[in-house]
């Protein structure tokens, strides 16, 4: 019975995240209203609040799911490149293309990431940990890295990634360059 209950809970969470993502795709951050999410997911409003106390937590769960999916896809289709810089550039370009395809969803998730809600911190840390692990795995690619400060490089690349997302979502990214190209430039500067 416990396995069945866990599977039902997991399925509900999948529906809730899908509903929130669909609403964000239709109208951005403001369109994600908890009552609408519950209705679209065919889940009682109380059940939604039991899993996610706010729309920020719900959107962060969606972002965490996207980051985990990216990591899984990289296992199935490893990044191209013979150097850490080339591999990181490939990953950042892939991730950026994916985010750029759903601009309203990306902007909604970014708004949630910027939330000051204390209860959302564990989800933010989960996202940060996954994204840092992606970069670290790609840089090191199973070797003992020659970079003396891999953690520092990963931290800086993660910060640049977040800053680039912020620039892109607010329209500050010049149209002549894509988010992926800018991130690839940062990877080249940091990794040589």
PDB file of C-alpha atoms in Angstrom:
ATOM      1  CA  UNK A   1       0.000   0.000   0.000  1.00  0.00           C
ATOM      2  CA  UNK A   2       2.851   2.382   0.786  1.00  0.00           C
ATOM      3  CA  UNK A   3       4.335   1.934  -2.694  1.00  0.00           C
ATOM      4  CA  UNK A   4       0.966   2.671  -4.275  1.00  0.00           C
ATOM      5  CA  UNK A   5       0.488   5.766  -2.137  1.00  0.00           C
ATOM      6  CA  UNK A   6       3.982   7.021  -3.015  1.00  0.00           C
ATOM      7  CA  UNK A   7       3.290   6.463  -6.714  1.00  0.00           C
ATOM      8  CA  UNK A   8      -0.004   8.364  -6.459  1.00  0.00           C
ATOM      9  CA  UNK A   9       1.719  11.248  -4.661  1.00  0.00           C
ATOM     10  CA  UNK A  10       4.448  11.353  -7.294  1.00  0.00           C
ATOM     11  CA  UNK A  11       1.849  11.332 -10.082  1.00  0.00           C
ATOM     12  CA  UNK A  12      -0.040  14.206  -8.404  1.00  0.00           C
ATOM     13  CA  UNK A  13       3.170  16.239  -8.156  1.00  0.00           C
ATOM     14  CA  UNK A  14       3.878  15.613 -11.845  1.00  0.00           C
ATOM     15  CA  UNK A  15       0.374  16.842 -12.743  1.00  0.00           C
ATOM     16  CA  UNK A  16       0.722  19.903 -10.513  1.00  0.00           C
ATOM     17  CA  UNK A  17       4.070  20.870 -12.032  1.00  0.00           C
ATOM     18  CA  UNK A  18       2.725  20.268 -15.557  1.00  0.00           C
ATOM     19  CA  UNK A  19      -0.319  22.419 -14.817  1.00  0.00           C
ATOM     20  CA  UNK A  20       1.793  25.250 -13.392  1.00  0.00           C
ATOM     21  CA  UNK A  21       4.151  25.097 -16.363  1.00  0.00           C
ATOM     22  CA  UNK A  22       1.249  25.151 -18.824  1.00  0.00           C
ATOM     23  CA  UNK A  23      -0.297  28.173 -17.099  1.00  0.00           C
ATOM     24  CA  UNK A  24       3.075  29.953 -17.083  1.00  0.00           C
ATOM     25  CA  UNK A  25       3.450  29.206 -20.809  1.00  0.00           C
ATOM     26  CA  UNK A  26       0.069  30.825 -21.430  1.00  0.00           C
ATOM     27  CA  UNK A  27       0.506  33.957 -19.341  1.00  0.00           C
ATOM     28  CA  UNK A  28       3.755  34.024 -17.397  1.00  0.00           C
ATOM     29  CA  UNK A  29       4.247  34.307 -13.652  1.00  0.00           C
ATOM     30  CA  UNK A  30       0.968  36.119 -12.972  1.00  0.00           C
ATOM     31  CA  UNK A  31      -1.042  33.399 -14.734  1.00  0.00           C
ATOM     32  CA  UNK A  32       0.075  30.770 -12.243  1.00  0.00           C
ATOM     33  CA  UNK A  33      -2.708  30.981  -9.673  1.00  0.00           C
ATOM     34  CA  UNK A  34      -2.951  28.159  -7.157  1.00  0.00           C
ATOM     35  CA  UNK A  35      -6.695  27.644  -7.675  1.00  0.00           C
ATOM     36  CA  UNK A  36      -6.169  27.362 -11.455  1.00  0.00           C
ATOM     37  CA  UNK A  37      -3.238  24.970 -10.993  1.00  0.00           C
ATOM     38  CA  UNK A  38      -5.338  22.707  -8.765  1.00  0.00           C
ATOM     39  CA  UNK A  39      -8.256  22.760 -11.209  1.00  0.00           C
ATOM     40  CA  UNK A  40      -6.085  22.010 -14.240  1.00  0.00           C
ATOM     41  CA  UNK A  41      -4.274  19.202 -12.430  1.00  0.00           C
ATOM     42  CA  UNK A  42      -7.593  17.850 -11.125  1.00  0.00           C
ATOM     43  CA  UNK A  43      -6.305  18.003  -7.567  1.00  0.00           C
ATOM     44  CA  UNK A  44      -8.011  19.481  -4.530  1.00  0.00           C
ATOM     45  CA  UNK A  45      -6.689  22.917  -3.590  1.00  0.00           C
ATOM     46  CA  UNK A  46      -5.805  21.645  -0.105  1.00  0.00           C
ATOM     47  CA  UNK A  47      -3.748  18.849  -1.651  1.00  0.00           C
ATOM     48  CA  UNK A  48      -1.861  21.369  -3.759  1.00  0.00           C
ATOM     49  CA  UNK A  49      -1.050  23.444  -0.684  1.00  0.00           C
ATOM     50  CA  UNK A  50       0.055  20.317   1.177  1.00  0.00           C
ATOM     51  CA  UNK A  51       2.712  19.747  -1.488  1.00  0.00           C
ATOM     52  CA  UNK A  52       3.557  23.355  -2.413  1.00  0.00           C
ATOM     53  CA  UNK A  53       2.702  26.221  -0.059  1.00  0.00           C
ATOM     54  CA  UNK A  54       3.104  28.880  -2.761  1.00  0.00           C
ATOM     55  CA  UNK A  55       3.347  29.347  -6.493  1.00  0.00           C
ATOM     56  CA  UNK A  56       7.039  30.179  -6.034  1.00  0.00           C
ATOM     57  CA  UNK A  57       7.631  26.757  -4.510  1.00  0.00           C
ATOM     58  CA  UNK A  58       5.638  25.162  -7.315  1.00  0.00           C
ATOM     59  CA  UNK A  59       7.594  26.988 -10.034  1.00  0.00           C
ATOM     60  CA  UNK A  60      10.869  26.163  -8.296  1.00  0.00           C
ATOM     61  CA  UNK A  61       9.851  22.496  -8.254  1.00  0.00           C
ATOM     62  CA  UNK A  62       9.314  22.808 -12.017  1.00  0.00           C
ATOM     63  CA  UNK A  63      12.757  24.360 -12.398  1.00  0.00           C
ATOM     64  CA  UNK A  64      14.320  21.611 -10.257  1.00  0.00           C
ATOM     65  CA  UNK A  65      12.648  19.045 -12.485  1.00  0.00           C
ATOM     66  CA  UNK A  66      14.033  20.750 -15.617  1.00  0.00           C
ATOM     67  CA  UNK A  67      17.545  20.790 -14.142  1.00  0.00           C
ATOM     68  CA  UNK A  68      17.308  17.097 -13.236  1.00  0.00           C
ATOM     69  CA  UNK A  69      16.046  16.305 -16.741  1.00  0.00           C
ATOM     70  CA  UNK A  70      18.977  18.193 -18.268  1.00  0.00           C
ATOM     71  CA  UNK A  71      21.388  16.160 -16.158  1.00  0.00           C
ATOM     72  CA  UNK A  72      19.726  12.895 -17.252  1.00  0.00           C
ATOM     73  CA  UNK A  73      19.860  13.926 -20.913  1.00  0.00           C
ATOM     74  CA  UNK A  74      23.550  14.698 -20.623  1.00  0.00           C
ATOM     75  CA  UNK A  75      24.155  11.128 -19.500  1.00  0.00           C
ATOM     76  CA  UNK A  76      22.297   9.847 -22.566  1.00  0.00           C
ATOM     77  CA  UNK A  77      23.861  12.369 -24.944  1.00  0.00           C
ATOM     78  CA  UNK A  78      27.161  13.616 -23.510  1.00  0.00           C
ATOM     79  CA  UNK A  79      28.337  17.083 -24.461  1.00  0.00           C
ATOM     80  CA  UNK A  80      30.531  17.572 -27.497  1.00  0.00           C
ATOM     81  CA  UNK A  81      34.079  18.805 -27.149  1.00  0.00           C
ATOM     82  CA  UNK A  82      37.589  17.677 -26.379  1.00  0.00           C
ATOM     83  CA  UNK A  83      38.228  20.355 -23.766  1.00  0.00           C
ATOM     84  CA  UNK A  84      36.379  21.348 -20.602  1.00  0.00           C
ATOM     85  CA  UNK A  85      35.626  24.730 -22.162  1.00  0.00           C
ATOM     86  CA  UNK A  86      34.096  23.176 -25.284  1.00  0.00           C
ATOM     87  CA  UNK A  87      32.003  20.701 -23.267  1.00  0.00           C
ATOM     88  CA  UNK A  88      30.712  23.369 -20.880  1.00  0.00           C
ATOM     89  CA  UNK A  89      29.938  25.642 -23.827  1.00  0.00           C
ATOM     90  CA  UNK A  90      27.938  22.843 -25.478  1.00  0.00           C
ATOM     91  CA  UNK A  91      25.933  22.207 -22.299  1.00  0.00           C
ATOM     92  CA  UNK A  92      25.244  25.888 -21.696  1.00  0.00           C
ATOM     93  CA  UNK A  93      24.136  26.383 -25.298  1.00  0.00           C
ATOM     94  CA  UNK A  94      21.794  23.371 -25.089  1.00  0.00           C
ATOM     95  CA  UNK A  95      20.299  24.554 -21.811  1.00  0.00           C
ATOM     96  CA  UNK A  96      19.895  28.093 -23.120  1.00  0.00           C
ATOM     97  CA  UNK A  97      18.100  26.952 -26.277  1.00  0.00           C
ATOM     98  CA  UNK A  98      15.697  24.959 -24.139  1.00  0.00           C
ATOM     99  CA  UNK A  99      15.011  27.928 -21.859  1.00  0.00           C
ATOM    100  CA  UNK A 100      14.627  30.341 -24.777  1.00  0.00           C
ATOM    101  CA  UNK A 101      11.973  28.106 -26.383  1.00  0.00           C
ATOM    102  CA  UNK A 102       9.603  28.768 -23.458  1.00  0.00           C
ATOM    103  CA  UNK A 103      10.291  32.375 -22.503  1.00  0.00           C
ATOM    104  CA  UNK A 104       7.213  32.903 -20.315  1.00  0.00           C
ATOM    105  CA  UNK A 105       7.906  29.718 -18.359  1.00  0.00           C
ATOM    106  CA  UNK A 106      11.575  30.617 -17.960  1.00  0.00           C
ATOM    107  CA  UNK A 107      10.725  34.126 -16.782  1.00  0.00           C
ATOM    108  CA  UNK A 108       8.164  32.734 -14.316  1.00  0.00           C
ATOM    109  CA  UNK A 109      10.697  30.282 -12.886  1.00  0.00           C
ATOM    110  CA  UNK A 110      13.295  33.040 -12.672  1.00  0.00           C
ATOM    111  CA  UNK A 111      10.809  35.247 -10.793  1.00  0.00           C
ATOM    112  CA  UNK A 112      10.267  32.384  -8.355  1.00  0.00           C
ATOM    113  CA  UNK A 113      14.040  31.956  -7.995  1.00  0.00           C
ATOM    114  CA  UNK A 114      14.263  35.628  -7.014  1.00  0.00           C
ATOM    115  CA  UNK A 115      11.579  35.228  -4.339  1.00  0.00           C
ATOM    116  CA  UNK A 116      12.524  36.095  -0.773  1.00  0.00           C
ATOM    117  CA  UNK A 117      10.270  33.333   0.579  1.00  0.00           C
ATOM    118  CA  UNK A 118      12.283  31.475   3.190  1.00  0.00           C
ATOM    119  CA  UNK A 119      10.397  28.204   2.691  1.00  0.00           C
ATOM    120  CA  UNK A 120      11.573  28.169  -0.951  1.00  0.00           C
ATOM    121  CA  UNK A 121      15.267  28.033  -0.008  1.00  0.00           C
ATOM    122  CA  UNK A 122      15.524  24.206  -0.011  1.00  0.00           C
ATOM    123  CA  UNK A 123      14.218  24.084  -3.591  1.00  0.00           C
ATOM    124  CA  UNK A 124      16.632  26.841  -4.634  1.00  0.00           C
ATOM    125  CA  UNK A 125      19.495  24.887  -3.096  1.00  0.00           C
ATOM    126  CA  UNK A 126      18.377  21.741  -4.920  1.00  0.00           C
ATOM    127  CA  UNK A 127      18.419  23.615  -8.236  1.00  0.00           C
ATOM    128  CA  UNK A 128      21.791  25.183  -7.483  1.00  0.00           C
ATOM    129  CA  UNK A 129      23.269  21.827  -6.479  1.00  0.00           C
ATOM    130  CA  UNK A 130      22.032  20.139  -9.655  1.00  0.00           C
ATOM    131  CA  UNK A 131      23.264  22.904 -11.960  1.00  0.00           C
ATOM    132  CA  UNK A 132      26.662  23.000 -10.244  1.00  0.00           C
ATOM    133  CA  UNK A 133      26.920  19.221 -10.510  1.00  0.00           C
ATOM    134  CA  UNK A 134      26.167  19.432 -14.229  1.00  0.00           C
ATOM    135  CA  UNK A 135      28.970  21.936 -14.772  1.00  0.00           C
ATOM    136  CA  UNK A 136      31.417  20.069 -12.526  1.00  0.00           C
ATOM    137  CA  UNK A 137      30.703  16.752 -14.258  1.00  0.00           C
ATOM    138  CA  UNK A 138      31.205  18.299 -17.675  1.00  0.00           C
ATOM    139  CA  UNK A 139      34.432  20.058 -16.697  1.00  0.00           C
ATOM    140  CA  UNK A 140      35.932  17.003 -15.047  1.00  0.00           C
ATOM    141  CA  UNK A 141      34.372  14.314 -17.290  1.00  0.00           C
ATOM    142  CA  UNK A 142      35.573  11.489 -15.049  1.00  0.00           C
ATOM    143  CA  UNK A 143      39.171  12.660 -14.821  1.00  0.00           C
ATOM    144  CA  UNK A 144      40.950  14.174 -11.910  1.00  0.00           C
ATOM    145  CA  UNK A 145      40.724  17.737 -13.046  1.00  0.00           C
ATOM    146  CA  UNK A 146      43.794  19.879 -13.473  1.00  0.00           C
ATOM    147  CA  UNK A 147      41.867  22.933 -12.295  1.00  0.00           C
ATOM    148  CA  UNK A 148      43.075  23.923  -8.857  1.00  0.00           C
ATOM    149  CA  UNK A 149      39.786  25.578  -7.934  1.00  0.00           C
ATOM    150  CA  UNK A 150      37.073  23.568  -9.677  1.00  0.00           C
ATOM    151  CA  UNK A 151      34.527  24.597  -7.017  1.00  0.00           C
ATOM    152  CA  UNK A 152      35.326  28.259  -7.621  1.00  0.00           C
ATOM    153  CA  UNK A 153      35.037  27.880 -11.390  1.00  0.00           C
ATOM    154  CA  UNK A 154      31.708  26.080 -11.025  1.00  0.00           C
ATOM    155  CA  UNK A 155      30.430  28.751  -8.619  1.00  0.00           C
ATOM    156  CA  UNK A 156      31.401  31.578 -10.972  1.00  0.00           C
ATOM    157  CA  UNK A 157      29.912  29.847 -14.031  1.00  0.00           C
ATOM    158  CA  UNK A 158      26.704  29.232 -12.085  1.00  0.00           C
ATOM    159  CA  UNK A 159      26.564  32.902 -11.111  1.00  0.00           C
ATOM    160  CA  UNK A 160      27.196  33.999 -14.686  1.00  0.00           C
ATOM    161  CA  UNK A 161      24.469  31.611 -15.854  1.00  0.00           C
ATOM    162  CA  UNK A 162      21.970  33.149 -13.411  1.00  0.00           C
ATOM    163  CA  UNK A 163      23.039  36.681 -14.369  1.00  0.00           C
ATOM    164  CA  UNK A 164      22.704  35.896 -18.071  1.00  0.00           C
ATOM    165  CA  UNK A 165      19.217  34.491 -17.471  1.00  0.00           C
ATOM    166  CA  UNK A 166      18.323  37.690 -15.634  1.00  0.00           C
ATOM    167  CA  UNK A 167      19.670  39.866 -18.456  1.00  0.00           C
ATOM    168  CA  UNK A 168      17.863  37.788 -21.071  1.00  0.00           C
ATOM    169  CA  UNK A 169      14.547  37.752 -19.199  1.00  0.00           C
ATOM    170  CA  UNK A 170      14.592  41.520 -18.719  1.00  0.00           C
ATOM    171  CA  UNK A 171      15.465  42.224 -22.367  1.00  0.00           C
ATOM    172  CA  UNK A 172      18.989  43.453 -21.660  1.00  0.00           C
ATOM    173  CA  UNK A 173      20.698  40.837 -23.813  1.00  0.00           C
ATOM    174  CA  UNK A 174      21.646  42.418 -27.148  1.00  0.00           C
ATOM    175  CA  UNK A 175      19.869  40.782 -30.067  1.00  0.00           C
ATOM    176  CA  UNK A 176      23.182  40.139 -31.823  1.00  0.00           C
ATOM    177  CA  UNK A 177      24.200  37.486 -29.297  1.00  0.00           C
ATOM    178  CA  UNK A 178      22.328  34.583 -27.795  1.00  0.00           C
ATOM    179  CA  UNK A 179      22.343  33.667 -24.143  1.00  0.00           C
ATOM    180  CA  UNK A 180      24.183  30.452 -25.054  1.00  0.00           C
ATOM    181  CA  UNK A 181      26.905  32.335 -26.931  1.00  0.00           C
ATOM    182  CA  UNK A 182      27.472  34.677 -23.999  1.00  0.00           C
ATOM    183  CA  UNK A 183      27.695  31.757 -21.603  1.00  0.00           C
ATOM    184  CA  UNK A 184      30.091  29.937 -23.931  1.00  0.00           C
ATOM    185  CA  UNK A 185      32.298  33.037 -23.907  1.00  0.00           C
ATOM    186  CA  UNK A 186      32.303  33.004 -20.109  1.00  0.00           C
ATOM    187  CA  UNK A 187      33.236  29.318 -20.104  1.00  0.00           C
ATOM    188  CA  UNK A 188      36.103  30.002 -22.495  1.00  0.00           C
ATOM    189  CA  UNK A 189      37.384  32.862 -20.344  1.00  0.00           C
ATOM    190  CA  UNK A 190      37.253  30.766 -17.157  1.00  0.00           C
ATOM    191  CA  UNK A 191      38.428  27.450 -18.541  1.00  0.00           C
ATOM    192  CA  UNK A 192      40.795  28.584 -21.281  1.00  0.00           C
TER     193      UNK A 192
END
